[in-house]
JSON list of C-alpha atoms and ligand atoms in Angstrom, two decimals:
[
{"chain": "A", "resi": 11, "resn": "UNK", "atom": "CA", "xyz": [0.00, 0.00, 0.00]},
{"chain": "A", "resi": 12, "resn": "UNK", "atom": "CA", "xyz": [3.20, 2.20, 0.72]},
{"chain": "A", "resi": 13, "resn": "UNK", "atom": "CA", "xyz": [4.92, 1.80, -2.12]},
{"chain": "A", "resi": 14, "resn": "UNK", "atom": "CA", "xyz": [1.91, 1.99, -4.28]},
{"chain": "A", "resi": 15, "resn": "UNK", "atom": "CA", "xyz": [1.15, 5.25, -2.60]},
{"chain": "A", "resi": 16, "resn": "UNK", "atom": "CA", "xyz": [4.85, 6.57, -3.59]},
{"chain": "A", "resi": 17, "resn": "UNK", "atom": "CA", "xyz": [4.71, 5.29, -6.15]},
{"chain": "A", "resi": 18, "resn": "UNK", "atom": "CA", "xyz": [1.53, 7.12, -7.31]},
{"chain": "A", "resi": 19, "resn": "UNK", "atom": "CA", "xyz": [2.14, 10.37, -5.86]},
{"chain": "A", "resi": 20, "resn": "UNK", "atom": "CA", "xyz": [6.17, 11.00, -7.33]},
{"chain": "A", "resi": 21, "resn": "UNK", "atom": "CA", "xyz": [5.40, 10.72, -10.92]},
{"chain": "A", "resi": 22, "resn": "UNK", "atom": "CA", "xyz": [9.29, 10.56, -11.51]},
{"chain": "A", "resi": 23, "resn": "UNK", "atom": "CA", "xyz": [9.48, 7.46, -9.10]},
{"chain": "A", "resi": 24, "resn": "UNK", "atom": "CA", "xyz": [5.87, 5.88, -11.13]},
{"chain": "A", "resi": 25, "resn": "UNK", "atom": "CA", "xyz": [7.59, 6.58, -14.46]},
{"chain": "A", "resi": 26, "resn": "UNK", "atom": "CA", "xyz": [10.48, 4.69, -13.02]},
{"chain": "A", "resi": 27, "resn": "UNK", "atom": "CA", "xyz": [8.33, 1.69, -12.41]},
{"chain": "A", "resi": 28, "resn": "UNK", "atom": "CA", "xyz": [6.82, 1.97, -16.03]},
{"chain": "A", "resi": 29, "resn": "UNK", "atom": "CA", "xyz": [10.34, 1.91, -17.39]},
{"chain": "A", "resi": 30, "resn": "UNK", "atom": "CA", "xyz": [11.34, -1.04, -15.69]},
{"chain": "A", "resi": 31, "resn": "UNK", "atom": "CA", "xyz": [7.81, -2.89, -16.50]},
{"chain": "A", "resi": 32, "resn": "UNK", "atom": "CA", "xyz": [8.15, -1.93, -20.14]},
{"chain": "A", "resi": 33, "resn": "UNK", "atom": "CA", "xyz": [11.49, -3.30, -20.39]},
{"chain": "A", "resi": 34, "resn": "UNK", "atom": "CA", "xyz": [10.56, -6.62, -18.55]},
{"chain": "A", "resi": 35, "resn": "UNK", "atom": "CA", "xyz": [7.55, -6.57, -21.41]},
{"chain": "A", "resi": 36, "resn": "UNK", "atom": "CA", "xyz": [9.54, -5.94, -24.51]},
{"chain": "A", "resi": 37, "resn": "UNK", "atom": "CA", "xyz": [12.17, -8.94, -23.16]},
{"chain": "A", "resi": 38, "resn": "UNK", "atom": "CA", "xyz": [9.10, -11.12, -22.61]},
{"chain": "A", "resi": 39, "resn": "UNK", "atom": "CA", "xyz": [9.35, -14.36, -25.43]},
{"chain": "A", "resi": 40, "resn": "UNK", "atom": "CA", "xyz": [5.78, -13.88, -26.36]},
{"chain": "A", "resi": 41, "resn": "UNK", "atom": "CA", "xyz": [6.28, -10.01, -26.70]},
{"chain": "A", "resi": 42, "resn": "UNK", "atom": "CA", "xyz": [7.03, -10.32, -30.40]},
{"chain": "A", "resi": 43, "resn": "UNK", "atom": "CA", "xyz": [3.32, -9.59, -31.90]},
{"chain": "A", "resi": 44, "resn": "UNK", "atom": "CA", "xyz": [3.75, -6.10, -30.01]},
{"chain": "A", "resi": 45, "resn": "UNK", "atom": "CA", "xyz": [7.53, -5.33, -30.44]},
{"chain": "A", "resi": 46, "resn": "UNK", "atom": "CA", "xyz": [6.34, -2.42, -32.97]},
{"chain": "A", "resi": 47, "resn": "UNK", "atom": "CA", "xyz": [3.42, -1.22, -34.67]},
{"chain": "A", "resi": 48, "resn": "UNK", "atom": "CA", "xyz": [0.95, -3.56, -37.02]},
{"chain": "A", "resi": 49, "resn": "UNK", "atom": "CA", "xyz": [1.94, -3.14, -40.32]},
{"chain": "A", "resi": 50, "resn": "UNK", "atom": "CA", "xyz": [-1.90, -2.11, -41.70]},
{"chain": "A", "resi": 51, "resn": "UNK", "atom": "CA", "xyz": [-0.84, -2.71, -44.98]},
{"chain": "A", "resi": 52, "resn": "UNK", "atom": "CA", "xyz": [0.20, -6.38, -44.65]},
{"chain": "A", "resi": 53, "resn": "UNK", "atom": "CA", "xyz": [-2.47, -6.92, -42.02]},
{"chain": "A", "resi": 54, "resn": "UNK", "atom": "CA", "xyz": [-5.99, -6.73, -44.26]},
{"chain": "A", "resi": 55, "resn": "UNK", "atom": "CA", "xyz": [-8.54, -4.74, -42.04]},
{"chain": "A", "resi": 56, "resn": "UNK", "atom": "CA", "xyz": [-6.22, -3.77, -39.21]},
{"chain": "A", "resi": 57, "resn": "UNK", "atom": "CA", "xyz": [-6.79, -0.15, -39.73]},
{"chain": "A", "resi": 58, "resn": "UNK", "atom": "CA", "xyz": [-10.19, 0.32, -40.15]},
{"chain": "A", "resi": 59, "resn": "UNK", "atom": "CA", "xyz": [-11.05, -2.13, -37.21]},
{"chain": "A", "resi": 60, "resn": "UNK", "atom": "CA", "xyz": [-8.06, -1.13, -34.69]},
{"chain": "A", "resi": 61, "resn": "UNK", "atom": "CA", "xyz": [-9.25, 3.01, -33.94]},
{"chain": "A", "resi": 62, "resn": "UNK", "atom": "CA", "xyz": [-5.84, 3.39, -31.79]},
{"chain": "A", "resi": 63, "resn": "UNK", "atom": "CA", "xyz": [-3.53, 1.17, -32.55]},
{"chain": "A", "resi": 64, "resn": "UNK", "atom": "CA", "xyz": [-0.52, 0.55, -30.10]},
{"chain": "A", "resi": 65, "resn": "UNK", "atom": "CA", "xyz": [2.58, -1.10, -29.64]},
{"chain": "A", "resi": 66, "resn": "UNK", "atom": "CA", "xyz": [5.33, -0.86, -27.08]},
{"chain": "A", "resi": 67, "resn": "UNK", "atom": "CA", "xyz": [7.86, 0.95, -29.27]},
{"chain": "A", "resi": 68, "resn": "UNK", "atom": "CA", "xyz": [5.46, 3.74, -29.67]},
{"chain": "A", "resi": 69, "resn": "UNK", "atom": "CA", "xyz": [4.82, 3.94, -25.30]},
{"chain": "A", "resi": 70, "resn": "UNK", "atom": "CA", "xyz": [8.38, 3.30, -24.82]},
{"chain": "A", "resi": 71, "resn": "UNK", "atom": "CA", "xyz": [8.66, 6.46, -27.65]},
{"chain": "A", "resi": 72, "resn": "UNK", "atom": "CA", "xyz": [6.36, 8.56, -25.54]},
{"chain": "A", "resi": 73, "resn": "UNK", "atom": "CA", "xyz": [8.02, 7.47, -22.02]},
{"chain": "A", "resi": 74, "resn": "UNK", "atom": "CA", "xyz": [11.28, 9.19, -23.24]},
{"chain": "A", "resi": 75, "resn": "UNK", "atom": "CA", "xyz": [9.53, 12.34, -24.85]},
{"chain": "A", "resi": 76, "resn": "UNK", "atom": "CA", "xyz": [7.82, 12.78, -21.68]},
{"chain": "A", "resi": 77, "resn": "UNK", "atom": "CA", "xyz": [4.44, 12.87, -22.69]},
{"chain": "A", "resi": 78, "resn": "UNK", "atom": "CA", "xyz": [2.93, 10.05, -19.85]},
{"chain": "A", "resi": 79, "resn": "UNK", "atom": "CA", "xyz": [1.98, 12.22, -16.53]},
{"chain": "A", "resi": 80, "resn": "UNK", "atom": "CA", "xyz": [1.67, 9.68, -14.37]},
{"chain": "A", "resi": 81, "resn": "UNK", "atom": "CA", "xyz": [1.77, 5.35, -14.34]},
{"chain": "A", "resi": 82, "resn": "UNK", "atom": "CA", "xyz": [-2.16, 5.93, -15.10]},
{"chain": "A", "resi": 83, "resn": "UNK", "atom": "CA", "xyz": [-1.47, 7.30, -18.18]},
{"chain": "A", "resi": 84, "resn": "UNK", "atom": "CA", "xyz": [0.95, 4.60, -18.87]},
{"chain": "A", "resi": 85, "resn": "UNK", "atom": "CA", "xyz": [-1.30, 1.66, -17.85]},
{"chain": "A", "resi": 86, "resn": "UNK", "atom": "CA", "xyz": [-4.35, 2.89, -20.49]},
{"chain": "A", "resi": 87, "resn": "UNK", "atom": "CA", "xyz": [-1.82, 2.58, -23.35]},
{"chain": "A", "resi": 88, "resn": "UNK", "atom": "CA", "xyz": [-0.17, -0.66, -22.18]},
{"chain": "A", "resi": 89, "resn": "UNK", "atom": "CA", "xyz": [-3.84, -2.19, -21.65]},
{"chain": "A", "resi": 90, "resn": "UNK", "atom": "CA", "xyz": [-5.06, -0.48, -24.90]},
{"chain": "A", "resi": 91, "resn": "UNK", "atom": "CA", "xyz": [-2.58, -3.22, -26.81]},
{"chain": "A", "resi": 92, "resn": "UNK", "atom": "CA", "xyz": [-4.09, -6.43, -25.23]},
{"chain": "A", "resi": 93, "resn": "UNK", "atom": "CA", "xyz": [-7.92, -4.82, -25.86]},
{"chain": "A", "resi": 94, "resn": "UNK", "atom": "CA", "xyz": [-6.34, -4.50, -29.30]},
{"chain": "A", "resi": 95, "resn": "UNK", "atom": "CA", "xyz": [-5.70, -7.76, -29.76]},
{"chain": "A", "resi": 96, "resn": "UNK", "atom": "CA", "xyz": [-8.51, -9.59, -28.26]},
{"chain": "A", "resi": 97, "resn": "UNK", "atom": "CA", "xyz": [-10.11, -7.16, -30.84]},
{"chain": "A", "resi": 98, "resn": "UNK", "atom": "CA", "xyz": [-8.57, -8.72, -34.02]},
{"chain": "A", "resi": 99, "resn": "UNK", "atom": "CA", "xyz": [-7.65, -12.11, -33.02]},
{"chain": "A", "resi": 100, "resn": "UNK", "atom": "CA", "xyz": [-9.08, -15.19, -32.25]},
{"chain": "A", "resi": 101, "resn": "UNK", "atom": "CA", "xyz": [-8.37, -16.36, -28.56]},
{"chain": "A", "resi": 102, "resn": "UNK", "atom": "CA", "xyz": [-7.03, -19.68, -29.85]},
{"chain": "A", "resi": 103, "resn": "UNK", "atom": "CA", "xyz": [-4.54, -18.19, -32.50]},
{"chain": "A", "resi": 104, "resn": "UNK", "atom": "CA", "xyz": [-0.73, -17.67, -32.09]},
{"chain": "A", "resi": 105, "resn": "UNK", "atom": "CA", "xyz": [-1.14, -13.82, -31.50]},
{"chain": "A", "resi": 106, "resn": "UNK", "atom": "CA", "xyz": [-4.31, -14.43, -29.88]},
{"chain": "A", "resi": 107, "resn": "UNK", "atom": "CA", "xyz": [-2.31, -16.57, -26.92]},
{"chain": "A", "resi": 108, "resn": "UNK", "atom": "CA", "xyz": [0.56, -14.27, -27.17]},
{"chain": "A", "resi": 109, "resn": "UNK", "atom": "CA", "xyz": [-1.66, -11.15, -25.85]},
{"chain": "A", "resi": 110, "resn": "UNK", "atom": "CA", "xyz": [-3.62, -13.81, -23.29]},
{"chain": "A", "resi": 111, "resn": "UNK", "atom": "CA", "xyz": [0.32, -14.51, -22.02]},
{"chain": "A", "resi": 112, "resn": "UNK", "atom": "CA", "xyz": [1.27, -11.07, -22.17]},
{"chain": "A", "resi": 113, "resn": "UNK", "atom": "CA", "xyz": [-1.28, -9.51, -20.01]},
{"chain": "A", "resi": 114, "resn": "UNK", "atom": "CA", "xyz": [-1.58, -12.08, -17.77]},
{"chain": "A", "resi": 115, "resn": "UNK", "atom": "CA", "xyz": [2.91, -11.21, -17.32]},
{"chain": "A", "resi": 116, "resn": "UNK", "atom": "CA", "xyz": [1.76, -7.74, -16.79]},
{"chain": "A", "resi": 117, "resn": "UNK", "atom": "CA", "xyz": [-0.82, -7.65, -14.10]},
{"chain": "A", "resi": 118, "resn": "UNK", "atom": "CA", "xyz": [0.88, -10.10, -12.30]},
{"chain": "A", "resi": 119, "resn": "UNK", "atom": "CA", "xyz": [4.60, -7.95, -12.60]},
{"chain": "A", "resi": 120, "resn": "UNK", "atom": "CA", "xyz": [2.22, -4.50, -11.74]},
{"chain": "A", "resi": 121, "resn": "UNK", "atom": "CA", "xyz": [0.18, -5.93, -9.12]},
{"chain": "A", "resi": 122, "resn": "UNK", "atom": "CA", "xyz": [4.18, -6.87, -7.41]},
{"chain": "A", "resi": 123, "resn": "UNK", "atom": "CA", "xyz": [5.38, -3.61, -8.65]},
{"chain": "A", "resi": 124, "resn": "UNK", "atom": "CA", "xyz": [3.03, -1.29, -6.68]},
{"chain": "A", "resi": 125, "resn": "UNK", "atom": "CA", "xyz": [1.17, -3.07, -4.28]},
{"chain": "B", "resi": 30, "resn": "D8Q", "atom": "C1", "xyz": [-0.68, -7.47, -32.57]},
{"chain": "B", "resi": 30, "resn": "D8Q", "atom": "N1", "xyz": [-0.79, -7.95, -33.94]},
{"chain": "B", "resi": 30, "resn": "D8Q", "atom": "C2", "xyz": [0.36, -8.19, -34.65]},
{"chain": "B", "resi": 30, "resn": "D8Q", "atom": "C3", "xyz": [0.28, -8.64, -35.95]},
{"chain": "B", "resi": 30, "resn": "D8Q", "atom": "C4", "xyz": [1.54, -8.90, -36.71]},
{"chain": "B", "resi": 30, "resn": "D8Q", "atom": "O1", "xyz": [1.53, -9.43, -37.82]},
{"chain": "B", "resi": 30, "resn": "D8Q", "atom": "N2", "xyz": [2.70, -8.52, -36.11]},
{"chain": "B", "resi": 30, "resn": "D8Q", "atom": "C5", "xyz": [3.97, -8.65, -36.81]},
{"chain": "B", "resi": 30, "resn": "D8Q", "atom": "C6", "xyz": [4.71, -9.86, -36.25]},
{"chain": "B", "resi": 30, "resn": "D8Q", "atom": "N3", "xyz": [6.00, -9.95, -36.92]},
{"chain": "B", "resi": 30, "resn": "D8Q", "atom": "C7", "xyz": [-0.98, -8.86, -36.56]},
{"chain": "B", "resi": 30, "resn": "D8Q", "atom": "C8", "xyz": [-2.13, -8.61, -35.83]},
{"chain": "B", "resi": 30, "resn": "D8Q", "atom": "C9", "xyz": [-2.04, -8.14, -34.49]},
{"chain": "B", "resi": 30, "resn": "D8Q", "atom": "O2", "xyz": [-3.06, -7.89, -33.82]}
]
């Protein structure tokens, strides 16, 4: 509850914990569907279904340009790739179990992180 609290309330310390989640995400083995962004035009439909697409390059982009206020605003993006890809793919495909594995990874490392 402490450390969740600091956490929260010292952006600088929260964006510290987003850095370190985010690199523990991009090392993850099932991390490669959401290394970088879809490519829309090899992926038939992707743009006109996805609205915001979102990929880890582009929040690890916007970590280092400053442009997250707070974990908060780090978590919607993060979460905003697995809604993404329950969106497009089937639960039993490969990238369908690669986002299942993926978030499951992530609220377990967050829930550890700032509880
Ligand atoms: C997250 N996601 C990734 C792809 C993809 O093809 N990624 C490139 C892998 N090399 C297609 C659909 C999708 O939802």
């Amino acid at each position: 509850e402490k450390k969740a609290r600091l956490a929260q309330d010292s952006t600088t310390k929260g964006l510290a914990t987003c850095r370190v989640l985010l690199a523990e995400l991009e090392a993850h083995q099932d991390a490669w569907p959401f290394l970088t962004p879809v490519n829309h035009k090899a992926v038939p439909g992707y743009r006109k279904v996805i609205k915001k697409p979102m990929d880890f390059s582009t929040i690890r982009e916007k970590l280092i340009t400053n442009q997250y206020s707070n974990w908060e605003t780090f978590i919607v993006d993060v979460n905003l790739i697995f809604e993404n890809c329950e969106r497009f793919n089937e639960d039993d495909s490969e990238i369908g179990r690669a986002g299942h594995s993926m978030r499951i990874f992530f609220d377990k490392r967050w829930a550890e992180l700032l509880m």
